PDB file of C-alpha atoms in Angstrom:
ATOM      1  CA  UNK A1297     -54.670  12.780 101.627  1.00  0.00           C
ATOM      2  CA  UNK A1298     -51.908  14.893 100.077  1.00  0.00           C
ATOM      3  CA  UNK A1299     -48.650  13.046 100.470  1.00  0.00           C
ATOM      4  CA  UNK A1300     -45.307  11.913  99.154  1.00  0.00           C
ATOM      5  CA  UNK A1301     -44.728   8.175  99.314  1.00  0.00           C
ATOM      6  CA  UNK A1302     -41.488   6.242  99.070  1.00  0.00           C
ATOM      7  CA  UNK A1303     -40.816   2.555  98.735  1.00  0.00           C
ATOM      8  CA  UNK A1304     -39.234   0.616 100.185  1.00  0.00           C
ATOM      9  CA  UNK A1305     -38.907   2.190 103.625  1.00  0.00           C
ATOM     10  CA  UNK A1306     -36.007  -0.054 104.588  1.00  0.00           C
ATOM     11  CA  UNK A1307     -33.585  -1.914 102.352  1.00  0.00           C
ATOM     12  CA  UNK A1308     -30.480  -3.959 102.981  1.00  0.00           C
ATOM     13  CA  UNK A1309     -28.579  -4.930  99.868  1.00  0.00           C
ATOM     14  CA  UNK A1310     -25.144  -5.965  98.681  1.00  0.00           C
ATOM     15  CA  UNK A1311     -22.541  -4.052  96.750  1.00  0.00           C
ATOM     16  CA  UNK A1312     -23.210  -3.917  93.026  1.00  0.00           C
ATOM     17  CA  UNK A1313     -26.823  -5.070  93.023  1.00  0.00           C
ATOM     18  CA  UNK A1314     -28.914  -2.518  91.145  1.00  0.00           C
ATOM     19  CA  UNK A1315     -31.824  -1.066  93.045  1.00  0.00           C
ATOM     20  CA  UNK A1316     -34.583   1.488  92.590  1.00  0.00           C
ATOM     21  CA  UNK A1317     -36.293   3.555  95.259  1.00  0.00           C
ATOM     22  CA  UNK A1318     -39.659   4.811  94.109  1.00  0.00           C
ATOM     23  CA  UNK A1319     -41.157   8.194  94.939  1.00  0.00           C
ATOM     24  CA  UNK A1320     -44.664   9.342  94.141  1.00  0.00           C
ATOM     25  CA  UNK A1321     -46.657  12.468  94.984  1.00  0.00           C
ATOM     26  CA  UNK A1322     -50.384  13.097  94.556  1.00  0.00           C
ATOM     27  CA  UNK A1323     -50.334  16.899  94.739  1.00  0.00           C
ATOM     28  CA  UNK A1324     -49.620  17.666  91.062  1.00  0.00           C
ATOM     29  CA  UNK A1325     -46.320  19.244  92.079  1.00  0.00           C
ATOM     30  CA  UNK A1326     -43.841  20.268  89.403  1.00  0.00           C
ATOM     31  CA  UNK A1327     -40.649  20.271  91.478  1.00  0.00           C
ATOM     32  CA  UNK A1328     -39.316  17.030  92.926  1.00  0.00           C
ATOM     33  CA  UNK A1329     -35.972  16.164  94.439  1.00  0.00           C
ATOM     34  CA  UNK A1330     -33.966  13.507  96.219  1.00  0.00           C
ATOM     35  CA  UNK A1331     -31.795  14.018  99.294  1.00  0.00           C
ATOM     36  CA  UNK A1332     -29.527  11.885 101.350  1.00  0.00           C
ATOM     37  CA  UNK A1333     -29.046  12.507 105.043  1.00  0.00           C
ATOM     38  CA  UNK A1334     -25.929  11.480 106.911  1.00  0.00           C
ATOM     39  CA  UNK A1335     -25.027  12.282 110.536  1.00  0.00           C
ATOM     40  CA  UNK A1336     -23.469  15.715 110.873  1.00  0.00           C
ATOM     41  CA  UNK A1337     -23.964  16.559 107.195  1.00  0.00           C
ATOM     42  CA  UNK A1338     -27.605  17.499 107.089  1.00  0.00           C
ATOM     43  CA  UNK A1339     -29.608  17.006 103.917  1.00  0.00           C
ATOM     44  CA  UNK A1340     -27.712  16.992 100.667  1.00  0.00           C
ATOM     45  CA  UNK A1341     -29.513  17.239  97.364  1.00  0.00           C
ATOM     46  CA  UNK A1342     -28.771  14.414  94.924  1.00  0.00           C
ATOM     47  CA  UNK A1343     -30.940  15.301  91.923  1.00  0.00           C
ATOM     48  CA  UNK A1344     -33.886  17.522  91.285  1.00  0.00           C
ATOM     49  CA  UNK A1345     -36.520  17.867  88.597  1.00  0.00           C
ATOM     50  CA  UNK A1346     -38.347  21.028  87.625  1.00  0.00           C
ATOM     51  CA  UNK A1347     -40.899  19.193  85.503  1.00  0.00           C
ATOM     52  CA  UNK A1348     -41.452  16.111  83.370  1.00  0.00           C
ATOM     53  CA  UNK A1349     -38.324  15.153  81.414  1.00  0.00           C
ATOM     54  CA  UNK A1350     -36.316  17.935  83.109  1.00  0.00           C
ATOM     55  CA  UNK A1351     -33.768  16.795  85.666  1.00  0.00           C
ATOM     56  CA  UNK A1352     -30.572  18.317  87.008  1.00  0.00           C
ATOM     57  CA  UNK A1353     -27.743  17.419  89.350  1.00  0.00           C
ATOM     58  CA  UNK A1354     -27.697  18.490  92.938  1.00  0.00           C
ATOM     59  CA  UNK A1355     -24.643  18.582  95.160  1.00  0.00           C
ATOM     60  CA  UNK A1356     -23.965  14.824  95.356  1.00  0.00           C
ATOM     61  CA  UNK A1357     -25.151  13.121  92.124  1.00  0.00           C
ATOM     62  CA  UNK A1358     -22.304  10.627  91.683  1.00  0.00           C
ATOM     63  CA  UNK A1359     -23.501   7.021  91.682  1.00  0.00           C
ATOM     64  CA  UNK A1360     -27.179   7.905  91.224  1.00  0.00           C
ATOM     65  CA  UNK A1361     -29.598   8.216  88.332  1.00  0.00           C
ATOM     66  CA  UNK A1362     -33.116   9.573  88.159  1.00  0.00           C
ATOM     67  CA  UNK A1363     -35.905   9.846  85.631  1.00  0.00           C
ATOM     68  CA  UNK A1364     -39.071  11.903  85.421  1.00  0.00           C
ATOM     69  CA  UNK A1365     -41.347  10.350  82.815  1.00  0.00           C
ATOM     70  CA  UNK A1366     -44.544  11.268  84.660  1.00  0.00           C
ATOM     71  CA  UNK A1367     -45.267  14.264  86.807  1.00  0.00           C
ATOM     72  CA  UNK A1368     -46.123  12.238  89.905  1.00  0.00           C
ATOM     73  CA  UNK A1369     -43.165   9.823  89.924  1.00  0.00           C
ATOM     74  CA  UNK A1370     -39.459  10.423  90.462  1.00  0.00           C
ATOM     75  CA  UNK A1371     -37.536   7.174  91.036  1.00  0.00           C
ATOM     76  CA  UNK A1372     -33.966   7.089  92.322  1.00  0.00           C
ATOM     77  CA  UNK A1373     -31.758   4.445  90.729  1.00  0.00           C
ATOM     78  CA  UNK A1374     -28.507   3.080  92.110  1.00  0.00           C
ATOM     79  CA  UNK A1375     -26.962   1.113  89.256  1.00  0.00           C
ATOM     80  CA  UNK A1376     -24.112  -0.325  91.306  1.00  0.00           C
ATOM     81  CA  UNK A1377     -24.544   0.503  94.990  1.00  0.00           C
ATOM     82  CA  UNK A1378     -21.494   0.820  97.208  1.00  0.00           C
ATOM     83  CA  UNK A1379     -21.181   0.936 101.011  1.00  0.00           C
ATOM     84  CA  UNK A1380     -20.660   4.714 100.961  1.00  0.00           C
ATOM     85  CA  UNK A1381     -24.231   5.033  99.691  1.00  0.00           C
ATOM     86  CA  UNK A1382     -25.543   3.656 102.962  1.00  0.00           C
ATOM     87  CA  UNK A1383     -27.733   6.509 104.129  1.00  0.00           C
ATOM     88  CA  UNK A1384     -31.229   7.801 104.833  1.00  0.00           C
ATOM     89  CA  UNK A1385     -32.886   8.987 101.637  1.00  0.00           C
ATOM     90  CA  UNK A1386     -35.734  11.463 101.327  1.00  0.00           C
ATOM     91  CA  UNK A1387     -37.837  12.372  98.352  1.00  0.00           C
ATOM     92  CA  UNK A1388     -39.557  15.769  98.375  1.00  0.00           C
ATOM     93  CA  UNK A1389     -41.865  17.804  96.177  1.00  0.00           C
ATOM     94  CA  UNK A1390     -43.093  21.369  95.920  1.00  0.00           C
ATOM     95  CA  UNK A1391     -45.687  23.119  93.822  1.00  0.00           C
ATOM     96  CA  UNK A1392     -43.262  24.841  91.478  1.00  0.00           C
ATOM     97  CA  UNK A1393     -39.639  25.825  91.032  1.00  0.00           C
ATOM     98  CA  UNK A1394     -40.110  29.000  93.047  1.00  0.00           C
ATOM     99  CA  UNK A1395     -42.202  27.411  95.795  1.00  0.00           C
ATOM    100  CA  UNK A1396     -40.461  27.527  99.119  1.00  0.00           C
ATOM    101  CA  UNK A1397     -42.391  24.830 100.955  1.00  0.00           C
ATOM    102  CA  UNK A1398     -41.240  21.301 100.274  1.00  0.00           C
ATOM    103  CA  UNK A1399     -43.178  18.216 101.292  1.00  0.00           C
ATOM    104  CA  UNK A1400     -41.021  15.279 102.268  1.00  0.00           C
ATOM    105  CA  UNK A1401     -41.669  11.577 102.022  1.00  0.00           C
ATOM    106  CA  UNK A1402     -41.166   9.322 105.066  1.00  0.00           C
ATOM    107  CA  UNK A1403     -37.635   8.322 104.094  1.00  0.00           C
ATOM    108  CA  UNK A1404     -35.870   5.168 102.952  1.00  0.00           C
ATOM    109  CA  UNK A1405     -33.108   3.726 105.092  1.00  0.00           C
ATOM    110  CA  UNK A1406     -30.632   1.989 102.809  1.00  0.00           C
ATOM    111  CA  UNK A1407     -27.786  -0.230 103.943  1.00  0.00           C
ATOM    112  CA  UNK A1408     -25.247  -1.487 101.403  1.00  0.00           C
ATOM    113  CA  UNK A1409     -22.963  -4.260 102.653  1.00  0.00           C
TER     114      UNK A1409
ATOM    115  CA  UNK B1433     -22.510  26.094  95.413  1.00  0.00           C
ATOM    116  CA  UNK B1434     -23.978  27.197  98.668  1.00  0.00           C
ATOM    117  CA  UNK B1435     -22.546  27.158 102.171  1.00  0.00           C
ATOM    118  CA  UNK B1436     -24.701  27.406 105.293  1.00  0.00           C
ATOM    119  CA  UNK B1437     -23.531  27.416 108.885  1.00  0.00           C
ATOM    120  CA  UNK B1438     -25.612  26.855 111.967  1.00  0.00           C
ATOM    121  CA  UNK B1439     -24.757  25.719 115.515  1.00  0.00           C
ATOM    122  CA  UNK B1440     -24.759  21.959 116.029  1.00  0.00           C
ATOM    123  CA  UNK B1441     -26.538  21.852 119.378  1.00  0.00           C
ATOM    124  CA  UNK B1442     -28.623  24.007 121.683  1.00  0.00           C
ATOM    125  CA  UNK B1443     -30.047  23.018 125.073  1.00  0.00           C
ATOM    126  CA  UNK B1444     -32.695  24.966 126.996  1.00  0.00           C
ATOM    127  CA  UNK B1445     -35.406  24.456 129.595  1.00  0.00           C
ATOM    128  CA  UNK B1446     -39.140  24.407 129.060  1.00  0.00           C
ATOM    129  CA  UNK B1447     -40.591  27.868 128.686  1.00  0.00           C
ATOM    130  CA  UNK B1448     -37.318  29.409 127.560  1.00  0.00           C
ATOM    131  CA  UNK B1449     -36.488  31.156 124.262  1.00  0.00           C
ATOM    132  CA  UNK B1450     -33.974  29.717 121.814  1.00  0.00           C
ATOM    133  CA  UNK B1451     -32.436  31.446 118.803  1.00  0.00           C
ATOM    134  CA  UNK B1452     -30.833  29.367 116.039  1.00  0.00           C
ATOM    135  CA  UNK B1453     -28.594  31.392 113.769  1.00  0.00           C
ATOM    136  CA  UNK B1454     -27.852  30.609 110.140  1.00  0.00           C
ATOM    137  CA  UNK B1455     -25.235  32.327 108.017  1.00  0.00           C
ATOM    138  CA  UNK B1456     -24.966  31.566 104.332  1.00  0.00           C
ATOM    139  CA  UNK B1457     -22.749  32.122 101.335  1.00  0.00           C
ATOM    140  CA  UNK B1458     -24.488  31.758  98.019  1.00  0.00           C
ATOM    141  CA  UNK B1459     -24.096  32.698  94.387  1.00  0.00           C
ATOM    142  CA  UNK B1460     -27.825  33.326  94.128  1.00  0.00           C
ATOM    143  CA  UNK B1461     -30.586  33.572  96.636  1.00  0.00           C
ATOM    144  CA  UNK B1462     -34.345  33.138  96.560  1.00  0.00           C
ATOM    145  CA  UNK B1463     -34.917  33.212 100.290  1.00  0.00           C
ATOM    146  CA  UNK B1464     -34.232  31.361 103.521  1.00  0.00           C
ATOM    147  CA  UNK B1465     -36.389  28.463 104.704  1.00  0.00           C
ATOM    148  CA  UNK B1466     -36.508  26.568 107.979  1.00  0.00           C
ATOM    149  CA  UNK B1467     -37.458  22.938 108.549  1.00  0.00           C
ATOM    150  CA  UNK B1468     -38.014  20.846 111.657  1.00  0.00           C
ATOM    151  CA  UNK B1469     -37.168  17.163 111.893  1.00  0.00           C
ATOM    152  CA  UNK B1470     -37.996  14.917 114.814  1.00  0.00           C
ATOM    153  CA  UNK B1471     -35.771  11.916 115.355  1.00  0.00           C
ATOM    154  CA  UNK B1472     -36.424   9.326 112.662  1.00  0.00           C
ATOM    155  CA  UNK B1473     -39.023  11.441 110.924  1.00  0.00           C
ATOM    156  CA  UNK B1474     -39.327  13.464 107.754  1.00  0.00           C
ATOM    157  CA  UNK B1475     -38.442  17.169 107.711  1.00  0.00           C
ATOM    158  CA  UNK B1476     -41.437  19.485 107.865  1.00  0.00           C
ATOM    159  CA  UNK B1477     -41.594  23.073 106.689  1.00  0.00           C
ATOM    160  CA  UNK B1478     -41.672  25.795 109.364  1.00  0.00           C
ATOM    161  CA  UNK B1479     -41.151  29.174 107.753  1.00  0.00           C
ATOM    162  CA  UNK B1480     -39.744  31.177 104.862  1.00  0.00           C
ATOM    163  CA  UNK B1481     -38.220  34.641 104.495  1.00  0.00           C
ATOM    164  CA  UNK B1482     -37.827  36.161 101.053  1.00  0.00           C
ATOM    165  CA  UNK B1483     -37.415  39.721 102.282  1.00  0.00           C
ATOM    166  CA  UNK B1484     -35.595  41.276 105.214  1.00  0.00           C
ATOM    167  CA  UNK B1485     -37.421  41.288 108.483  1.00  0.00           C
ATOM    168  CA  UNK B1486     -39.297  39.115 110.892  1.00  0.00           C
ATOM    169  CA  UNK B1487     -41.969  36.530 110.055  1.00  0.00           C
ATOM    170  CA  UNK B1488     -44.034  35.236 112.948  1.00  0.00           C
ATOM    171  CA  UNK B1489     -45.954  31.979 113.043  1.00  0.00           C
ATOM    172  CA  UNK B1490     -47.279  31.217 116.487  1.00  0.00           C
ATOM    173  CA  UNK B1491     -44.436  30.447 118.886  1.00  0.00           C
ATOM    174  CA  UNK B1492     -41.904  30.384 116.061  1.00  0.00           C
ATOM    175  CA  UNK B1493     -40.462  33.410 114.286  1.00  0.00           C
ATOM    176  CA  UNK B1494     -37.866  33.698 111.558  1.00  0.00           C
ATOM    177  CA  UNK B1495     -35.687  36.647 110.628  1.00  0.00           C
ATOM    178  CA  UNK B1496     -33.628  37.504 107.575  1.00  0.00           C
ATOM    179  CA  UNK B1497     -31.001  40.125 106.818  1.00  0.00           C
ATOM    180  CA  UNK B1498     -29.939  39.799 103.190  1.00  0.00           C
ATOM    181  CA  UNK B1499     -27.217  42.421 103.523  1.00  0.00           C
ATOM    182  CA  UNK B1500     -25.607  40.365 106.316  1.00  0.00           C
ATOM    183  CA  UNK B1501     -26.332  36.956 104.702  1.00  0.00           C
ATOM    184  CA  UNK B1502     -27.798  35.990 108.028  1.00  0.00           C
ATOM    185  CA  UNK B1503     -31.017  34.678 109.435  1.00  0.00           C
ATOM    186  CA  UNK B1504     -32.340  33.086 112.575  1.00  0.00           C
ATOM    187  CA  UNK B1505     -35.179  30.973 113.860  1.00  0.00           C
ATOM    188  CA  UNK B1506     -36.628  31.973 117.222  1.00  0.00           C
ATOM    189  CA  UNK B1507     -38.423  29.375 119.301  1.00  0.00           C
ATOM    190  CA  UNK B1508     -40.453  30.863 122.134  1.00  0.00           C
ATOM    191  CA  UNK B1509     -42.177  29.271 125.119  1.00  0.00           C
ATOM    192  CA  UNK B1510     -40.241  26.104 124.532  1.00  0.00           C
ATOM    193  CA  UNK B1511     -42.098  22.832 124.974  1.00  0.00           C
ATOM    194  CA  UNK B1512     -40.766  19.293 125.254  1.00  0.00           C
ATOM    195  CA  UNK B1513     -42.178  18.530 121.809  1.00  0.00           C
ATOM    196  CA  UNK B1514     -39.859  21.172 120.330  1.00  0.00           C
ATOM    197  CA  UNK B1515     -36.916  18.816 120.918  1.00  0.00           C
ATOM    198  CA  UNK B1516     -35.862  18.165 117.327  1.00  0.00           C
ATOM    199  CA  UNK B1517     -33.348  19.122 114.669  1.00  0.00           C
ATOM    200  CA  UNK B1518     -33.796  22.392 112.808  1.00  0.00           C
ATOM    201  CA  UNK B1519     -32.374  23.096 109.357  1.00  0.00           C
ATOM    202  CA  UNK B1520     -32.001  26.290 107.407  1.00  0.00           C
ATOM    203  CA  UNK B1521     -32.066  26.060 103.606  1.00  0.00           C
ATOM    204  CA  UNK B1522     -31.513  28.324 100.614  1.00  0.00           C
ATOM    205  CA  UNK B1523     -32.418  27.964  96.938  1.00  0.00           C
ATOM    206  CA  UNK B1524     -30.087  29.332  94.311  1.00  0.00           C
ATOM    207  CA  UNK B1525     -30.892  30.732  90.887  1.00  0.00           C
ATOM    208  CA  UNK B1526     -30.561  27.240  89.343  1.00  0.00           C
ATOM    209  CA  UNK B1527     -33.287  26.056  91.737  1.00  0.00           C
ATOM    210  CA  UNK B1528     -30.842  23.826  93.554  1.00  0.00           C
ATOM    211  CA  UNK B1529     -31.645  23.614  97.269  1.00  0.00           C
ATOM    212  CA  UNK B1530     -28.955  23.513  99.956  1.00  0.00           C
ATOM    213  CA  UNK B1531     -29.449  22.758 103.649  1.00  0.00           C
ATOM    214  CA  UNK B1532     -27.345  23.531 106.681  1.00  0.00           C
ATOM    215  CA  UNK B1533     -26.034  20.629 108.759  1.00  0.00           C
ATOM    216  CA  UNK B1534     -28.781  21.143 111.312  1.00  0.00           C
ATOM    217  CA  UNK B1535     -29.111  22.258 114.923  1.00  0.00           C
ATOM    218  CA  UNK B1536     -30.254  19.749 117.525  1.00  0.00           C
ATOM    219  CA  UNK B1537     -32.445  21.424 120.127  1.00  0.00           C
ATOM    220  CA  UNK B1538     -32.866  19.614 123.432  1.00  0.00           C
ATOM    221  CA  UNK B1539     -35.558  20.856 125.778  1.00  0.00           C
ATOM    222  CA  UNK B1540     -35.206  19.912 129.452  1.00  0.00           C
ATOM    223  CA  UNK B1541     -37.886  19.952 132.089  1.00  0.00           C
TER     224      UNK B1541
END
């Protein structure tokens, strides 16, 4: 089944404790991205990647890191999480940079206390 | 960056027609997309307009006017399952994707 998977789905952590949210897709997509969703703000792009080893900042990259060592995986790293990073996070992928249809993962609900 | 505006809420009865408008300001533009998100779920793709005009997909249609920086999503023959949030999105020439804040559609019996 073609899909985007994220783990964990739910995470409660404390300020400053490094964490990684994994994202994997099995569709051989080139374009991958991370979003955070907060009430009233819609989806805001954190980072995106056009292909392996190519990543770029979205609208809200501060406090996040990403890497794209393999085509299928695009982990999101929070080196020192803070309470303002409490949010719902989505990973998404699309066939290529000009593809208009994105496939979203199920989401990761992160709470930082 | 990009700026997209859409209404925050729309309420309608079953069987009605709802139009969700989206206006955008962008430094580059590859087209306007629409996504649906049910409460607690992942967004799913609905439609895309690269050129001016109307695109129809079943009960849903989407329209784009590039000269007016404006588009809309039309939901026809509303059903209870159409209660969800709807987002418009644009991709700029750097391939960065921006979404509107979303419109919550509530369908009443």
